[in-house]
């Protein structure tokens, strides 16, 4: 991933814009969904895998995967649901830095393996406004933080 900026100004600009960003997305219990397909696919994955609300890593994973259009079109290529294992090759299929950053965050939250770790600067420097909001919502899911719309 190539960062758009390499300074703290870029990060703080993104965070400030995120506070004032009023998306047209779907809100559910304070969680942000970029559209109905995002929300429906997220709920579908939770039901299909029998995931519990206590498994916050899995919830964050599904939330982030569901946010990506390409993943919703072909989920089996990016994640092996039978084994509950991410496919590292999924990174090659996604074209945009923001998509790759969200996918890396998803796999990092779920697997907690060193190979998927992503730094805060690398994450937010590669996200647009909506992707930043999705990442922040995923962080709240992962760490059971209060969802405030």
C-alpha positions as CSV (number, residue, x, y, z in Angstrom):
1,X,0.0,0.0,0.0
2,X,1.2,3.4,-0.8
3,X,0.3,6.1,1.7
4,X,-1.1,9.4,0.4
5,X,0.8,11.4,3.0
6,X,3.6,10.6,5.4
7,X,2.9,13.1,8.1
8,X,0.6,13.5,11.1
9,X,-1.3,16.4,9.3
10,X,-2.8,13.9,6.9
11,X,-4.0,11.6,9.7
12,X,-5.5,14.4,11.8
13,X,-7.2,15.8,8.7
14,X,-8.8,12.4,8.1
15,X,-9.9,12.2,11.7
16,X,-11.3,15.7,11.7
17,X,-13.2,15.1,8.5
18,X,-14.6,11.9,9.9
19,X,-16.1,13.8,12.8
20,X,-18.0,16.1,10.5
21,X,-18.8,13.5,7.8
22,X,-22.6,13.0,7.4
23,X,-22.9,9.9,5.2
24,X,-26.0,8.7,3.5
25,X,-25.5,5.2,4.8
26,X,-27.6,3.0,6.9
27,X,-27.4,3.2,10.7
28,X,-28.2,0.2,12.9
29,X,-27.8,0.5,16.6
30,X,-25.2,3.2,16.1
31,X,-23.2,1.1,13.7
32,X,-22.6,2.6,10.3
33,X,-23.3,0.6,7.1
34,X,-22.5,2.2,3.8
35,X,-25.6,0.7,2.2
36,X,-28.3,-2.0,2.7
37,X,-26.2,-4.6,0.9
38,X,-23.4,-4.0,3.4
39,X,-25.8,-4.5,6.4
40,X,-27.6,-7.5,4.9
41,X,-24.3,-9.3,4.0
42,X,-22.9,-8.7,7.4
43,X,-26.0,-10.2,9.1
44,X,-26.0,-13.1,6.6
45,X,-22.4,-14.0,7.5
46,X,-23.1,-13.9,11.2
47,X,-26.1,-16.2,10.9
48,X,-24.4,-18.5,8.4
49,X,-21.4,-19.0,10.7
50,X,-23.4,-19.1,14.0
51,X,-21.2,-16.3,15.4
52,X,-21.9,-14.8,18.8
53,X,-21.7,-11.2,19.9
54,X,-18.9,-12.1,22.2
55,X,-16.6,-13.0,19.3
56,X,-15.7,-9.4,18.5
57,X,-12.8,-10.3,16.2
58,X,-15.2,-12.3,14.0
59,X,-17.8,-9.5,14.1
60,X,-15.3,-6.9,13.0
61,X,-14.0,-9.3,10.3
62,X,-17.5,-9.8,8.8
63,X,-18.3,-6.1,9.1
64,X,-15.2,-5.1,7.1
65,X,-15.6,-7.9,4.5
66,X,-19.2,-7.0,4.0
67,X,-18.2,-3.4,3.3
68,X,-16.2,-4.4,0.2
69,X,-18.3,-4.7,-2.9
70,X,-15.8,-7.2,-4.5
71,X,-15.9,-9.4,-1.4
72,X,-19.7,-9.4,-1.4
73,X,-19.7,-10.6,-5.0
74,X,-17.3,-13.5,-4.3
75,X,-16.8,-14.1,-0.6
76,X,-15.4,-17.6,-1.0
77,X,-12.4,-16.2,-2.9
78,X,-11.4,-13.9,0.0
79,X,-12.3,-16.0,3.0
80,X,-12.6,-19.7,3.5
81,X,-15.8,-19.9,5.6
82,X,-15.6,-23.7,6.2
83,X,-12.2,-23.3,7.9
84,X,-12.8,-19.7,9.1
85,X,-9.5,-18.7,7.5
86,X,-8.6,-15.7,5.4
87,X,-7.2,-16.1,1.9
88,X,-4.0,-14.0,1.8
89,X,-4.3,-13.9,-2.0
90,X,-7.3,-11.7,-1.7
91,X,-5.0,-8.7,-1.5
92,X,-4.0,-9.2,-5.1
93,X,-7.6,-9.1,-6.3
94,X,-8.4,-5.7,-4.9
95,X,-7.3,-2.6,-6.9
96,X,-7.7,0.3,-4.5
97,X,-5.5,1.1,-1.5
98,X,-8.5,1.7,0.7
99,X,-9.9,-1.7,-0.1
100,X,-6.6,-3.4,0.7
101,X,-6.3,-1.5,4.0
102,X,-9.8,-2.5,5.1
103,X,-9.1,-6.1,4.1
104,X,-5.8,-6.1,6.0
105,X,-7.5,-4.6,9.1
106,X,-10.2,-7.3,8.8
107,X,-7.7,-10.1,8.7
108,X,-5.6,-8.5,11.5
109,X,-8.6,-8.3,13.8
110,X,-9.6,-11.8,13.2
111,X,-6.3,-13.7,13.0
112,X,-4.2,-11.4,15.2
113,X,-1.2,-12.7,13.2
114,X,1.8,-10.5,12.6
115,X,1.6,-10.8,8.8
116,X,-1.7,-8.9,8.7
117,X,-0.8,-6.1,11.2
118,X,-1.4,-2.6,9.9
119,X,-0.3,0.6,11.5
120,X,-2.6,3.5,12.2
121,X,-0.7,5.7,9.8
122,X,-0.8,3.1,7.0
123,X,-4.4,2.5,7.6
124,X,-5.8,6.0,7.6
125,X,-3.5,7.4,5.0
126,X,-5.0,4.9,2.5
127,X,-8.7,5.4,3.3
128,X,-11.2,7.9,2.0
129,X,-13.8,9.5,4.2
130,X,-16.3,6.6,4.0
131,X,-13.7,3.9,4.4
132,X,-12.3,5.8,7.5
133,X,-15.8,5.7,9.0
134,X,-16.0,2.0,8.3
135,X,-12.6,1.4,9.9
136,X,-13.6,3.3,13.0
137,X,-16.9,1.4,13.3
138,X,-14.9,-1.9,13.0
139,X,-12.5,-0.8,15.7
140,X,-15.6,-0.1,17.9
141,X,-16.9,-3.6,17.1
142,X,-13.6,-5.3,17.8
143,X,-13.1,-3.6,21.2
144,X,-16.7,-3.4,22.3
145,X,-16.8,0.3,22.4
146,X,-20.0,2.2,22.6
147,X,-21.7,2.8,19.2
148,X,-22.7,6.4,19.0
149,X,-24.2,7.6,15.8
